[in-house]
mmCIF file of N, CA and C in Angstrom:
data_model
loop_
_atom_site.group_PDB
_atom_site.id
_atom_site.type_symbol
_atom_site.label_atom_id
_atom_site.label_comp_id
_atom_site.label_asym_id
_atom_site.label_seq_id
_atom_site.Cartn_x
_atom_site.Cartn_y
_atom_site.Cartn_z
ATOM 1 N N MET A 1 -146.902 -151.161 -2.250
ATOM 2 C CA MET A 1 -147.938 -150.872 -2.580
ATOM 3 C C MET A 1 -147.101 -150.344 -4.632
ATOM 4 N N THR A 2 -148.294 -150.595 -5.243
ATOM 5 C CA THR A 2 -148.557 -150.645 -6.946
ATOM 6 C C THR A 2 -148.860 -149.294 -6.886
ATOM 7 N N LYS A 3 -147.928 -148.439 -7.747
ATOM 8 C CA LYS A 3 -148.430 -147.073 -8.485
ATOM 9 C C LYS A 3 -149.244 -146.902 -9.467
ATOM 10 N N VAL A 4 -150.243 -146.439 -9.191
ATOM 11 C CA VAL A 4 -150.965 -146.267 -10.906
ATOM 12 C C VAL A 4 -150.357 -145.133 -11.196
ATOM 13 N N ALA A 5 -150.349 -145.382 -13.045
ATOM 14 C CA ALA A 5 -149.919 -144.093 -13.684
ATOM 15 C C ALA A 5 -151.033 -143.409 -13.775
ATOM 16 N N PRO A 6 -150.391 -142.186 -13.907
ATOM 17 C CA PRO A 6 -151.817 -140.741 -13.824
ATOM 18 C C PRO A 6 -152.217 -140.874 -15.567
ATOM 19 N N VAL A 7 -153.278 -140.729 -15.353
ATOM 20 C CA VAL A 7 -154.131 -140.374 -16.348
ATOM 21 C C VAL A 7 -153.794 -139.485 -16.937
ATOM 22 N N SER A 8 -153.845 -139.100 -18.426
ATOM 23 C CA SER A 8 -153.496 -138.262 -19.190
ATOM 24 C C SER A 8 -154.580 -136.963 -19.490
ATOM 25 N N SER A 9 -154.192 -135.869 -19.509
ATOM 26 C CA SER A 9 -155.297 -134.924 -19.648
ATOM 27 C C SER A 9 -154.990 -134.251 -20.933
ATOM 28 N N THR A 10 -154.538 -135.431 -21.973
ATOM 29 C CA THR A 10 -154.235 -134.439 -23.252
ATOM 30 C C THR A 10 -156.015 -134.169 -24.219
ATOM 31 N N ILE A 11 -156.294 -132.898 -24.587
ATOM 32 C CA ILE A 11 -157.293 -133.195 -25.551
ATOM 33 C C ILE A 11 -157.353 -133.403 -26.881
ATOM 34 N N ARG A 12 -157.753 -134.010 -27.524
ATOM 35 C CA ARG A 12 -157.528 -134.145 -29.075
ATOM 36 C C ARG A 12 -158.827 -134.298 -29.855
ATOM 37 N N ARG A 13 -159.603 -134.312 -30.671
ATOM 38 C CA ARG A 13 -160.115 -134.405 -31.714
ATOM 39 C C ARG A 13 -160.941 -135.848 -31.408
ATOM 40 N N GLY A 14 -161.767 -136.107 -31.002
ATOM 41 C CA GLY A 14 -162.623 -137.337 -31.386
ATOM 42 C C GLY A 14 -162.417 -138.248 -32.521
ATOM 43 N N LYS A 15 -161.672 -139.340 -32.493
ATOM 44 C CA LYS A 15 -162.195 -140.325 -33.652
ATOM 45 C C LYS A 15 -163.414 -141.344 -33.752
ATOM 46 N N ALA A 16 -163.490 -141.930 -34.424
ATOM 47 C CA ALA A 16 -164.531 -142.844 -35.152
ATOM 48 C C ALA A 16 -164.456 -144.074 -33.710
ATOM 49 N N ALA A 17 -163.217 -144.696 -33.793
ATOM 50 C CA ALA A 17 -162.681 -145.166 -33.116
ATOM 51 C C ALA A 17 -162.817 -144.714 -31.119
ATOM 52 N N ASP A 18 -163.326 -143.746 -31.435
ATOM 53 C CA ASP A 18 -163.325 -143.488 -29.681
ATOM 54 C C ASP A 18 -165.020 -143.454 -29.354
ATOM 55 N N ALA A 19 -166.074 -143.737 -30.757
ATOM 56 C CA ALA A 19 -167.063 -143.831 -30.435
ATOM 57 C C ALA A 19 -167.812 -144.753 -29.018
ATOM 58 N N VAL A 20 -167.349 -145.539 -29.232
ATOM 59 C CA VAL A 20 -168.194 -146.719 -28.123
ATOM 60 C C VAL A 20 -167.813 -146.368 -27.137
ATOM 61 N N ILE A 21 -166.532 -146.462 -26.374
ATOM 62 C CA ILE A 21 -166.049 -145.545 -25.534
ATOM 63 C C ILE A 21 -166.775 -144.223 -24.707
ATOM 64 N N CYS A 22 -167.164 -143.137 -25.519
ATOM 65 C CA CYS A 22 -167.966 -142.007 -25.577
ATOM 66 C C CYS A 22 -168.959 -142.709 -24.978
ATOM 67 N N ALA A 23 -169.734 -143.637 -25.666
ATOM 68 C CA ALA A 23 -171.031 -143.759 -25.286
ATOM 69 C C ALA A 23 -171.159 -144.389 -24.310
ATOM 70 N N ASP A 24 -170.200 -145.319 -24.012
ATOM 71 C CA ASP A 24 -170.251 -146.222 -22.483
ATOM 72 C C ASP A 24 -170.028 -145.177 -21.310
ATOM 73 N N ILE A 25 -169.593 -143.801 -21.770
ATOM 74 C CA ILE A 25 -169.502 -142.635 -20.562
ATOM 75 C C ILE A 25 -170.816 -142.320 -20.306
ATOM 76 N N LEU A 26 -171.353 -142.109 -20.841
ATOM 77 C CA LEU A 26 -172.447 -141.254 -20.800
ATOM 78 C C LEU A 26 -173.913 -143.049 -20.657
ATOM 79 N N ASN A 27 -173.452 -144.018 -21.492
ATOM 80 C CA ASN A 27 -174.417 -145.197 -20.271
ATOM 81 C C ASN A 27 -174.234 -145.389 -19.042
ATOM 82 N N ASN A 28 -172.402 -145.241 -18.381
ATOM 83 C CA ASN A 28 -172.785 -145.580 -17.257
ATOM 84 C C ASN A 28 -173.404 -144.005 -16.566
ATOM 85 N N TRP A 29 -173.088 -143.010 -17.226
ATOM 86 C CA TRP A 29 -173.382 -141.700 -16.318
ATOM 87 C C TRP A 29 -174.911 -142.024 -16.195
ATOM 88 N N ILE A 30 -175.772 -143.069 -17.341
ATOM 89 C CA ILE A 30 -176.963 -142.706 -17.010
ATOM 90 C C ILE A 30 -177.871 -143.374 -16.045
ATOM 91 N N ASP A 31 -176.951 -144.991 -16.167
ATOM 92 C CA ASP A 31 -177.359 -145.936 -14.845
ATOM 93 C C ASP A 31 -177.062 -145.322 -13.652
ATOM 94 N N ALA A 32 -175.993 -144.347 -13.185
ATOM 95 C CA ALA A 32 -176.008 -143.697 -12.147
ATOM 96 C C ALA A 32 -176.740 -142.686 -11.787
ATOM 97 N N GLN A 33 -178.164 -142.633 -12.279
ATOM 98 C CA GLN A 33 -178.576 -141.303 -12.497
ATOM 99 C C GLN A 33 -180.444 -142.281 -11.780
ATOM 100 N N ASP A 34 -180.169 -141.767 -10.596
ATOM 101 C CA ASP A 34 -181.665 -142.535 -10.229
ATOM 102 C C ASP A 34 -183.054 -141.876 -10.889
ATOM 103 N N TRP A 35 -183.097 -140.676 -11.181
ATOM 104 C CA TRP A 35 -183.420 -140.118 -11.944
ATOM 105 C C TRP A 35 -184.259 -139.913 -13.443
ATOM 106 N N MET A 36 -182.759 -140.210 -13.839
ATOM 107 C CA MET A 36 -182.750 -140.354 -15.433
ATOM 108 C C MET A 36 -183.477 -141.669 -16.137
ATOM 109 N N PRO A 37 -184.439 -141.639 -17.058
ATOM 110 C CA PRO A 37 -184.923 -142.852 -17.537
ATOM 111 C C PRO A 37 -183.892 -143.323 -18.521
ATOM 112 N N ARG A 38 -183.753 -144.656 -19.202
ATOM 113 C CA ARG A 38 -183.337 -145.243 -20.193
ATOM 114 C C ARG A 38 -183.858 -145.359 -20.875
ATOM 115 N N LEU A 39 -184.072 -144.268 -22.221
ATOM 116 C CA LEU A 39 -184.924 -144.388 -23.226
ATOM 117 C C LEU A 39 -184.283 -145.260 -24.066
ATOM 118 N N HIS A 40 -182.712 -145.692 -24.142
ATOM 119 C CA HIS A 40 -182.812 -146.621 -25.576
ATOM 120 C C HIS A 40 -181.500 -147.608 -24.442
ATOM 121 N N SER A 41 -181.417 -148.674 -25.663
ATOM 122 C CA SER A 41 -180.574 -149.935 -24.906
ATOM 123 C C SER A 41 -179.102 -149.570 -24.863
ATOM 124 N N LYS A 42 -178.482 -149.835 -24.324
ATOM 125 C CA LYS A 42 -177.059 -149.611 -24.346
ATOM 126 C C LYS A 42 -176.006 -149.466 -26.399
ATOM 127 N N GLU A 43 -176.847 -150.605 -25.863
ATOM 128 C CA GLU A 43 -176.112 -151.274 -27.766
ATOM 129 C C GLU A 43 -176.803 -149.456 -28.652
ATOM 130 N N ASP A 44 -178.613 -149.466 -28.919
ATOM 131 C CA ASP A 44 -178.495 -148.051 -29.063
ATOM 132 C C ASP A 44 -177.972 -146.946 -29.284
ATOM 133 N N VAL A 45 -177.628 -146.517 -28.143
ATOM 134 C CA VAL A 45 -176.748 -145.569 -27.671
ATOM 135 C C VAL A 45 -175.253 -145.575 -27.965
ATOM 136 N N ARG A 46 -175.047 -146.577 -28.251
ATOM 137 C CA ARG A 46 -173.781 -146.963 -29.089
ATOM 138 C C ARG A 46 -173.700 -146.632 -30.406
ATOM 139 N N GLY A 47 -174.551 -147.121 -31.202
ATOM 140 C CA GLY A 47 -174.897 -147.128 -32.607
ATOM 141 C C GLY A 47 -175.174 -146.024 -33.040
ATOM 142 N N PHE A 48 -175.496 -144.871 -32.421
ATOM 143 C CA PHE A 48 -175.987 -143.441 -31.987
ATOM 144 C C PHE A 48 -174.646 -142.637 -32.184
ATOM 145 N N TYR A 49 -174.091 -142.682 -31.299
ATOM 146 C CA TYR A 49 -172.430 -142.099 -31.137
ATOM 147 C C TYR A 49 -171.634 -142.837 -32.262
ATOM 148 N N CYS A 50 -171.721 -143.906 -32.760
ATOM 149 C CA CYS A 50 -171.142 -144.272 -33.662
ATOM 150 C C CYS A 50 -171.587 -143.799 -35.262
ATOM 151 N N ASP A 51 -172.877 -143.366 -35.307
ATOM 152 C CA ASP A 51 -173.482 -143.454 -36.787
ATOM 153 C C ASP A 51 -173.786 -141.855 -36.830
ATOM 154 N N PHE A 52 -173.778 -140.948 -35.962
ATOM 155 C CA PHE A 52 -174.785 -139.878 -35.689
ATOM 156 C C PHE A 52 -173.279 -138.903 -35.575
ATOM 157 N N VAL A 53 -173.395 -139.040 -33.923
ATOM 158 C CA VAL A 53 -172.485 -138.266 -32.842
ATOM 159 C C VAL A 53 -170.999 -138.068 -33.552
ATOM 160 N N PHE A 54 -170.308 -139.020 -34.110
ATOM 161 C CA PHE A 54 -168.858 -138.880 -34.504
ATOM 162 C C PHE A 54 -168.798 -138.143 -35.976
ATOM 163 N N SER A 55 -170.139 -138.233 -36.338
ATOM 164 C CA SER A 55 -169.895 -138.113 -38.111
ATOM 165 C C SER A 55 -170.833 -136.429 -38.260
ATOM 166 N N ASP A 56 -171.550 -136.307 -37.363
ATOM 167 C CA ASP A 56 -172.151 -134.816 -37.347
ATOM 168 C C ASP A 56 -171.660 -133.919 -36.280
ATOM 169 N N ARG A 57 -171.281 -133.974 -35.237
ATOM 170 C CA ARG A 57 -170.558 -133.084 -34.338
ATOM 171 C C ARG A 57 -168.584 -132.981 -34.310
ATOM 172 N N GLU A 58 -168.288 -131.973 -33.921
ATOM 173 C CA GLU A 58 -166.855 -131.627 -33.556
ATOM 174 C C GLU A 58 -167.133 -132.468 -32.146
ATOM 175 N N VAL A 59 -166.185 -133.779 -32.347
ATOM 176 C CA VAL A 59 -165.907 -133.944 -30.945
ATOM 177 C C VAL A 59 -164.599 -134.541 -30.349
ATOM 178 N N TRP A 60 -164.267 -133.852 -29.122
ATOM 179 C CA TRP A 60 -163.234 -133.862 -28.093
ATOM 180 C C TRP A 60 -163.071 -134.224 -27.308
ATOM 181 N N VAL A 61 -162.309 -134.876 -27.473
ATOM 182 C CA VAL A 61 -161.875 -136.260 -26.141
ATOM 183 C C VAL A 61 -160.975 -135.940 -25.187
ATOM 184 N N ILE A 62 -160.680 -136.506 -23.742
ATOM 185 C CA ILE A 62 -159.908 -135.747 -22.863
ATOM 186 C C ILE A 62 -159.820 -137.224 -22.413
ATOM 187 N N GLY A 63 -158.060 -138.017 -21.965
ATOM 188 C CA GLY A 63 -157.320 -138.366 -21.670
ATOM 189 C C GLY A 63 -157.098 -139.403 -22.348
ATOM 190 N N THR A 64 -156.225 -140.455 -22.010
ATOM 191 C CA THR A 64 -155.388 -141.444 -22.143
ATOM 192 C C THR A 64 -155.669 -142.654 -21.715
ATOM 193 N N PRO A 65 -156.555 -143.310 -21.195
ATOM 194 C CA PRO A 65 -157.678 -144.061 -22.317
ATOM 195 C C PRO A 65 -158.471 -142.569 -22.142
ATOM 196 N N VAL A 66 -159.312 -142.380 -22.760
ATOM 197 C CA VAL A 66 -160.842 -141.432 -22.620
ATOM 198 C C VAL A 66 -161.440 -141.931 -21.517
ATOM 199 N N THR A 67 -161.388 -140.723 -20.505
ATOM 200 C CA THR A 67 -161.862 -140.320 -19.716
ATOM 201 C C THR A 67 -163.056 -139.536 -19.755
ATOM 202 N N GLY A 68 -163.284 -138.859 -20.768
ATOM 203 C CA GLY A 68 -164.607 -137.606 -20.885
ATOM 204 C C GLY A 68 -164.544 -136.952 -22.133
ATOM 205 N N PHE A 69 -165.501 -136.631 -22.747
ATOM 206 C CA PHE A 69 -165.831 -136.209 -24.123
ATOM 207 C C PHE A 69 -166.803 -135.017 -23.934
ATOM 208 N N MET A 70 -166.805 -133.896 -25.257
ATOM 209 C CA MET A 70 -167.664 -133.090 -25.563
ATOM 210 C C MET A 70 -167.786 -133.164 -26.765
ATOM 211 N N ALA A 71 -169.550 -132.888 -27.520
ATOM 212 C CA ALA A 71 -169.545 -132.728 -28.536
ATOM 213 C C ALA A 71 -170.541 -131.840 -29.184
ATOM 214 N N LEU A 72 -169.874 -130.723 -29.789
ATOM 215 C CA LEU A 72 -170.525 -129.290 -30.096
ATOM 216 C C LEU A 72 -171.054 -129.168 -31.332
ATOM 217 N N ASP A 73 -171.921 -128.638 -31.641
ATOM 218 C CA ASP A 73 -173.012 -128.423 -32.969
ATOM 219 C C ASP A 73 -172.039 -126.732 -33.085
ATOM 220 N N THR A 74 -171.266 -126.855 -34.511
ATOM 221 C CA THR A 74 -170.514 -125.621 -34.371
ATOM 222 C C THR A 74 -171.587 -125.015 -35.125
ATOM 223 N N ALA A 75 -172.561 -125.383 -35.927
ATOM 224 C CA ALA A 75 -173.282 -124.567 -36.704
ATOM 225 C C ALA A 75 -174.406 -123.284 -35.727
ATOM 226 N N SER A 76 -174.455 -124.096 -34.484
ATOM 227 C CA SER A 76 -175.114 -123.343 -33.494
ATOM 228 C C SER A 76 -174.693 -122.899 -32.008
ATOM 229 N N GLU A 77 -173.001 -123.064 -32.300
ATOM 230 C CA GLU A 77 -172.158 -123.055 -31.240
ATOM 231 C C GLU A 77 -172.937 -123.620 -29.798
ATOM 232 N N MET A 78 -173.640 -124.637 -29.735
ATOM 233 C CA MET A 78 -174.174 -125.376 -28.558
ATOM 234 C C MET A 78 -173.470 -126.809 -28.649
ATOM 235 N N VAL A 79 -173.302 -126.819 -26.830
ATOM 236 C CA VAL A 79 -172.332 -127.816 -26.673
ATOM 237 C C VAL A 79 -173.508 -129.347 -26.273
ATOM 238 N N THR A 80 -173.641 -130.288 -27.202
ATOM 239 C CA THR A 80 -174.759 -130.947 -26.871
ATOM 240 C C THR A 80 -174.338 -132.573 -26.132
ATOM 241 N N ALA A 81 -173.330 -132.576 -25.839
ATOM 242 C CA ALA A 81 -172.902 -133.600 -24.874
ATOM 243 C C ALA A 81 -171.775 -132.885 -24.371
ATOM 244 N N LEU A 82 -171.307 -133.348 -22.608
ATOM 245 C CA LEU A 82 -170.728 -133.241 -22.299
ATOM 246 C C LEU A 82 -170.370 -134.096 -20.729
ATOM 247 N N TYR A 83 -169.679 -135.064 -21.080
ATOM 248 C CA TYR A 83 -169.778 -136.132 -19.594
ATOM 249 C C TYR A 83 -167.704 -136.660 -19.985
ATOM 250 N N VAL A 84 -168.014 -137.273 -18.389
ATOM 251 C CA VAL A 84 -166.773 -137.754 -17.669
ATOM 252 C C VAL A 84 -167.176 -138.661 -17.259
ATOM 253 N N ALA A 85 -166.120 -139.544 -17.096
ATOM 254 C CA ALA A 85 -166.226 -140.733 -16.155
ATOM 255 C C ALA A 85 -165.899 -140.953 -14.545
ATOM 256 N N THR A 86 -165.077 -139.813 -14.266
ATOM 257 C CA THR A 86 -165.438 -139.130 -13.193
ATOM 258 C C THR A 86 -165.114 -138.089 -12.856
ATOM 259 N N PRO A 87 -166.588 -137.500 -12.429
ATOM 260 C CA PRO A 87 -166.544 -135.755 -12.534
ATOM 261 C C PRO A 87 -165.399 -135.143 -11.118
ATOM 262 N N GLY A 88 -165.323 -134.207 -11.277
ATOM 263 C CA GLY A 88 -164.815 -132.994 -10.097
ATOM 264 C C GLY A 88 -163.125 -133.676 -10.236
ATOM 265 N N LYS A 89 -162.809 -133.968 -11.827
ATOM 266 C CA LYS A 89 -161.014 -134.358 -11.726
ATOM 267 C C LYS A 89 -160.371 -132.843 -12.834
ATOM 268 N N GLY A 90 -161.469 -132.170 -12.936
ATOM 269 C CA GLY A 90 -160.926 -131.297 -14.020
ATOM 270 C C GLY A 90 -160.917 -131.409 -15.369
ATOM 271 N N ALA A 91 -161.601 -132.661 -15.779
ATOM 272 C CA ALA A 91 -161.641 -133.051 -17.716
ATOM 273 C C ALA A 91 -162.910 -132.507 -17.531
ATOM 274 N N GLY A 92 -163.628 -132.200 -17.124
ATOM 275 C CA GLY A 92 -165.076 -130.870 -17.531
ATOM 276 C C GLY A 92 -164.531 -130.118 -18.124
ATOM 277 N N ARG A 93 -163.779 -129.453 -16.637
ATOM 278 C CA ARG A 93 -163.691 -127.649 -16.573
ATOM 279 C C ARG A 93 -162.561 -127.767 -18.303
ATOM 280 N N ALA A 94 -161.426 -128.728 -18.372
ATOM 281 C CA ALA A 94 -160.748 -128.448 -19.476
ATOM 282 C C ALA A 94 -161.201 -128.687 -21.146
ATOM 283 N N LEU A 95 -162.438 -129.373 -20.734
ATOM 284 C CA LEU A 95 -163.185 -129.847 -21.892
ATOM 285 C C LEU A 95 -163.902 -128.561 -22.541
ATOM 286 N N LEU A 96 -164.906 -128.210 -21.449
ATOM 287 C CA LEU A 96 -165.241 -126.433 -21.954
ATOM 288 C C LEU A 96 -164.589 -125.471 -22.333
ATOM 289 N N ASP A 97 -163.084 -125.542 -21.577
ATOM 290 C CA ASP A 97 -162.106 -124.524 -21.633
ATOM 291 C C ASP A 97 -161.365 -124.544 -23.125
ATOM 292 N N HIS A 98 -161.494 -125.691 -23.606
ATOM 293 C CA HIS A 98 -161.200 -126.151 -24.674
ATOM 294 C C HIS A 98 -162.326 -125.125 -26.169
ATOM 295 N N ALA A 99 -162.876 -125.378 -25.466
ATOM 296 C CA ALA A 99 -164.675 -125.072 -26.781
ATOM 297 C C ALA A 99 -164.672 -123.654 -26.413
ATOM 298 N N LYS A 100 -164.108 -123.027 -25.389
ATOM 299 C CA LYS A 100 -164.731 -121.435 -25.446
ATOM 300 C C LYS A 100 -163.246 -121.041 -26.764
ATOM 301 N N ILE A 101 -162.346 -121.912 -26.532
ATOM 302 C CA ILE A 101 -161.168 -120.461 -27.424
ATOM 303 C C ILE A 101 -161.780 -120.149 -28.839
ATOM 304 N N GLY A 102 -161.605 -119.219 -29.199
ATOM 305 C CA GLY A 102 -162.278 -118.595 -30.524
ATOM 306 C C GLY A 102 -163.235 -118.457 -30.551
ATOM 307 N N ARG A 103 -164.510 -118.646 -29.416
ATOM 308 C CA ARG A 103 -165.291 -118.549 -29.453
ATOM 309 C C ARG A 103 -165.843 -117.777 -28.984
ATOM 310 N N ASP A 104 -167.148 -116.753 -29.268
ATOM 311 C CA ASP A 104 -167.696 -115.543 -28.329
ATOM 312 C C ASP A 104 -168.643 -116.280 -27.369
ATOM 313 N N GLY A 105 -169.026 -117.188 -27.731
ATOM 314 C CA GLY A 105 -170.530 -117.701 -26.873
ATOM 315 C C GLY A 105 -170.363 -119.373 -26.904
ATOM 316 N N LEU A 106 -171.162 -120.285 -26.162
ATOM 317 C CA LEU A 106 -171.574 -121.222 -26.534
ATOM 318 C C LEU A 106 -172.887 -121.048 -25.345
ATOM 319 N N THR A 107 -174.111 -122.050 -25.882
ATOM 320 C CA THR A 107 -175.501 -122.478 -25.057
ATOM 321 C C THR A 107 -174.723 -123.878 -24.704
ATOM 322 N N LEU A 108 -175.516 -124.291 -24.033
ATOM 323 C CA LEU A 108 -176.516 -125.959 -23.836
ATOM 324 C C LEU A 108 -177.487 -125.904 -22.976
ATOM 325 N N TRP A 109 -178.200 -127.212 -22.749
ATOM 326 C CA TRP A 109 -179.070 -128.285 -22.091
ATOM 327 C C TRP A 109 -178.547 -128.404 -21.183
ATOM 328 N N THR A 110 -179.185 -128.665 -20.114
ATOM 329 C CA THR A 110 -178.943 -129.192 -18.794
ATOM 330 C C THR A 110 -180.275 -129.253 -18.136
ATOM 331 N N PHE A 111 -179.891 -130.274 -17.294
ATOM 332 C CA PHE A 111 -181.470 -130.936 -16.168
ATOM 333 C C PHE A 111 -182.093 -130.386 -15.195
ATOM 334 N N VAL A 112 -183.028 -129.683 -15.238
ATOM 335 C CA VAL A 112 -183.473 -129.163 -13.579
ATOM 336 C C VAL A 112 -182.303 -130.209 -12.268
ATOM 337 N N ALA A 113 -182.691 -131.641 -12.553
ATOM 338 C CA ALA A 113 -182.334 -132.544 -11.595
ATOM 339 C C ALA A 113 -180.873 -132.160 -11.648
ATOM 340 N N ASN A 114 -180.538 -132.226 -12.354
ATOM 341 C CA ASN A 114 -178.726 -132.315 -12.277
ATOM 342 C C ASN A 114 -177.947 -131.016 -12.096
ATOM 343 N N ALA A 115 -178.359 -131.039 -10.670
ATOM 344 C CA ALA A 115 -177.842 -129.581 -9.495
ATOM 345 C C ALA A 115 -176.220 -129.778 -10.124
ATOM 346 N N ALA A 116 -175.921 -130.985 -9.829
ATOM 347 C CA ALA A 116 -174.323 -131.158 -9.207
ATOM 348 C C ALA A 116 -173.670 -130.480 -11.277
ATOM 349 N N ALA A 117 -174.394 -130.619 -12.281
ATOM 350 C CA ALA A 117 -174.129 -129.964 -13.388
ATOM 351 C C ALA A 117 -174.371 -128.473 -13.725
ATOM 352 N N ARG A 118 -175.605 -128.176 -13.090
ATOM 353 C CA ARG A 118 -175.943 -126.996 -12.947
ATOM 354 C C ARG A 118 -174.815 -126.096 -12.248
ATOM 355 N N ARG A 119 -174.724 -126.241 -11.259
ATOM 356 C CA ARG A 119 -173.338 -125.868 -10.248
ATOM 357 C C ARG A 119 -172.306 -125.122 -11.307
ATOM 358 N N PHE A 120 -171.634 -126.597 -11.933
ATOM 359 C CA PHE A 120 -170.506 -126.767 -12.741
ATOM 360 C C PHE A 120 -170.650 -125.688 -13.946
ATOM 361 N N TYR A 121 -172.013 -125.688 -14.944
ATOM 362 C CA TYR A 121 -171.450 -124.418 -15.627
ATOM 363 C C TYR A 121 -171.706 -122.854 -15.121
ATOM 364 N N GLN A 122 -172.885 -122.745 -13.684
ATOM 365 C CA GLN A 122 -173.075 -121.527 -13.615
ATOM 366 C C GLN A 122 -171.432 -120.802 -13.258
ATOM 367 N N ARG A 123 -170.206 -122.147 -12.586
ATOM 368 C CA ARG A 123 -169.254 -121.581 -11.918
ATOM 369 C C ARG A 123 -168.524 -121.647 -13.497
ATOM 370 N N GLU A 124 -168.272 -121.993 -14.053
ATOM 371 C CA GLU A 124 -167.942 -121.818 -15.518
ATOM 372 C C GLU A 124 -167.989 -120.716 -16.199
ATOM 373 N N GLY A 125 -169.217 -120.176 -15.851
ATOM 374 C CA GLY A 125 -169.758 -118.687 -16.451
ATOM 375 C C GLY A 125 -170.928 -118.642 -17.137
ATOM 376 N N PHE A 126 -171.728 -120.218 -17.403
ATOM 377 C CA PHE A 126 -173.112 -119.899 -17.732
ATOM 378 C C PHE A 126 -174.093 -119.286 -16.767
ATOM 379 N N LYS A 127 -174.804 -118.839 -17.266
ATOM 380 C CA LYS A 127 -176.086 -117.689 -17.155
ATOM 381 C C LYS A 127 -176.935 -118.724 -17.842
ATOM 382 N N GLU A 128 -178.187 -119.008 -16.704
ATOM 383 C CA GLU A 128 -179.953 -119.444 -16.966
ATOM 384 C C GLU A 128 -180.116 -118.531 -18.339
ATOM 385 N N LEU A 129 -180.797 -118.772 -19.550
ATOM 386 C CA LEU A 129 -181.774 -118.119 -20.313
ATOM 387 C C LEU A 129 -183.469 -118.386 -20.263
ATOM 388 N N ARG A 130 -183.692 -119.597 -20.086
ATOM 389 C CA ARG A 130 -184.797 -120.101 -19.780
ATOM 390 C C ARG A 130 -184.902 -121.603 -19.541
ATOM 391 N N ARG A 131 -185.717 -121.936 -18.873
ATOM 392 C CA ARG A 131 -186.243 -123.244 -19.054
ATOM 393 C C ARG A 131 -187.543 -124.361 -19.190
ATOM 394 N N THR A 132 -188.192 -125.406 -19.513
ATOM 395 C CA THR A 132 -189.081 -125.891 -19.896
ATOM 396 C C THR A 132 -189.325 -127.076 -19.252
ATOM 397 N N ASP A 133 -190.182 -127.272 -19.181
ATOM 398 C CA ASP A 133 -191.212 -127.947 -18.514
ATOM 399 C C ASP A 133 -191.211 -129.882 -18.528
ATOM 400 N N GLY A 134 -190.430 -129.722 -19.817
ATOM 401 C CA GLY A 134 -189.679 -131.306 -20.195
ATOM 402 C C GLY A 134 -190.171 -131.069 -21.532
ATOM 403 N N ASP A 135 -189.574 -129.935 -22.140
ATOM 404 C CA ASP A 135 -189.696 -130.381 -23.706
ATOM 405 C C ASP A 135 -188.675 -131.076 -24.638
ATOM 406 N N ASN A 136 -188.352 -132.577 -23.753
ATOM 407 C CA ASN A 136 -187.547 -133.046 -24.653
ATOM 408 C C ASN A 136 -187.437 -134.715 -24.438
ATOM 409 N N GLU A 137 -186.737 -135.475 -25.123
ATOM 410 C CA GLU A 137 -187.052 -136.827 -25.691
ATOM 411 C C GLU A 137 -187.402 -137.392 -23.480
ATOM 412 N N GLU A 138 -186.412 -137.173 -23.099
ATOM 413 C CA GLU A 138 -186.577 -137.678 -22.189
ATOM 414 C C GLU A 138 -188.122 -137.104 -20.989
ATOM 415 N N GLY A 139 -188.944 -136.080 -21.520
ATOM 416 C CA GLY A 139 -189.904 -135.581 -20.876
ATOM 417 C C GLY A 139 -189.468 -135.126 -19.108
ATOM 418 N N LEU A 140 -188.143 -134.245 -18.959
ATOM 419 C CA LEU A 140 -187.709 -133.996 -17.799
ATOM 420 C C LEU A 140 -187.627 -132.341 -17.753
ATOM 421 N N PRO A 141 -188.293 -131.918 -16.945
ATOM 422 C CA PRO A 141 -187.391 -130.379 -16.882
ATOM 423 C C PRO A 141 -185.688 -129.723 -17.238
ATOM 424 N N ASP A 142 -185.921 -129.226 -18.507
ATOM 425 C CA ASP A 142 -184.407 -128.668 -18.319
ATOM 426 C C ASP A 142 -183.979 -126.977 -18.685
ATOM 427 N N ILE A 143 -182.192 -126.992 -18.127
ATOM 428 C CA ILE A 143 -182.330 -125.261 -18.482
ATOM 429 C C ILE A 143 -181.782 -124.966 -19.768
ATOM 430 N N LEU A 144 -181.747 -124.186 -20.849
ATOM 431 C CA LEU A 144 -181.078 -123.561 -21.467
ATOM 432 C C LEU A 144 -179.881 -122.728 -20.839
ATOM 433 N N MET A 145 -178.343 -122.967 -21.011
ATOM 434 C CA MET A 145 -177.719 -122.031 -20.713
ATOM 435 C C MET A 145 -176.823 -121.120 -21.504
ATOM 436 N N GLN A 146 -175.813 -120.347 -21.521
ATOM 437 C CA GLN A 146 -175.395 -119.370 -22.067
ATOM 438 C C GLN A 146 -173.880 -118.963 -21.441
ATOM 439 N N TRP A 147 -173.010 -119.068 -22.304
ATOM 440 C CA TRP A 147 -171.788 -118.512 -21.904
ATOM 441 C C TRP A 147 -171.304 -117.531 -22.962
ATOM 442 N N GLU A 148 -171.152 -116.719 -22.476
ATOM 443 C CA GLU A 148 -170.247 -115.325 -23.755
ATOM 444 C C GLU A 148 -169.339 -114.556 -22.797
ATOM 445 N N ARG A 149 -168.389 -114.502 -24.058
ATOM 446 C CA ARG A 149 -167.215 -113.857 -23.245
ATOM 447 C C ARG A 149 -167.261 -112.584 -23.001
ATOM 448 N N GLY A 150 -166.342 -112.337 -21.760
ATOM 449 C CA GLY A 150 -167.074 -110.873 -21.247
ATOM 450 C C GLY A 150 -165.571 -110.323 -21.688
#
């Protein structure tokens, strides 16, 4: 029996070289959700991450190789993306814990249809602030959530 090397859980600042793998984690997540429409090609998502997300956001990645990432808009203290290749392994929690360091609060949007994410964020101390009927590019109902240091 071959042993598999453990995946590193090191969190580090994302670099431009990480953009494509992070975009692919998101692309794989989109493809795995039967309720999530694909509005942009995989190549367009990769281009967006290379051209915008990694230049305009504070991006943190976890794992060697990268198994998850989080993008933050530091001006608004908003988590604009949090995706992991394999949910339930602690990577999402580790990334959120990292984001909470030195901050008094964070906000994020999650889709109503994403019940697993809603439960995860609630376990991590996020509270619902408001909902929309789909005032987003996808046209899907979503929830604005907030975490405040207690």
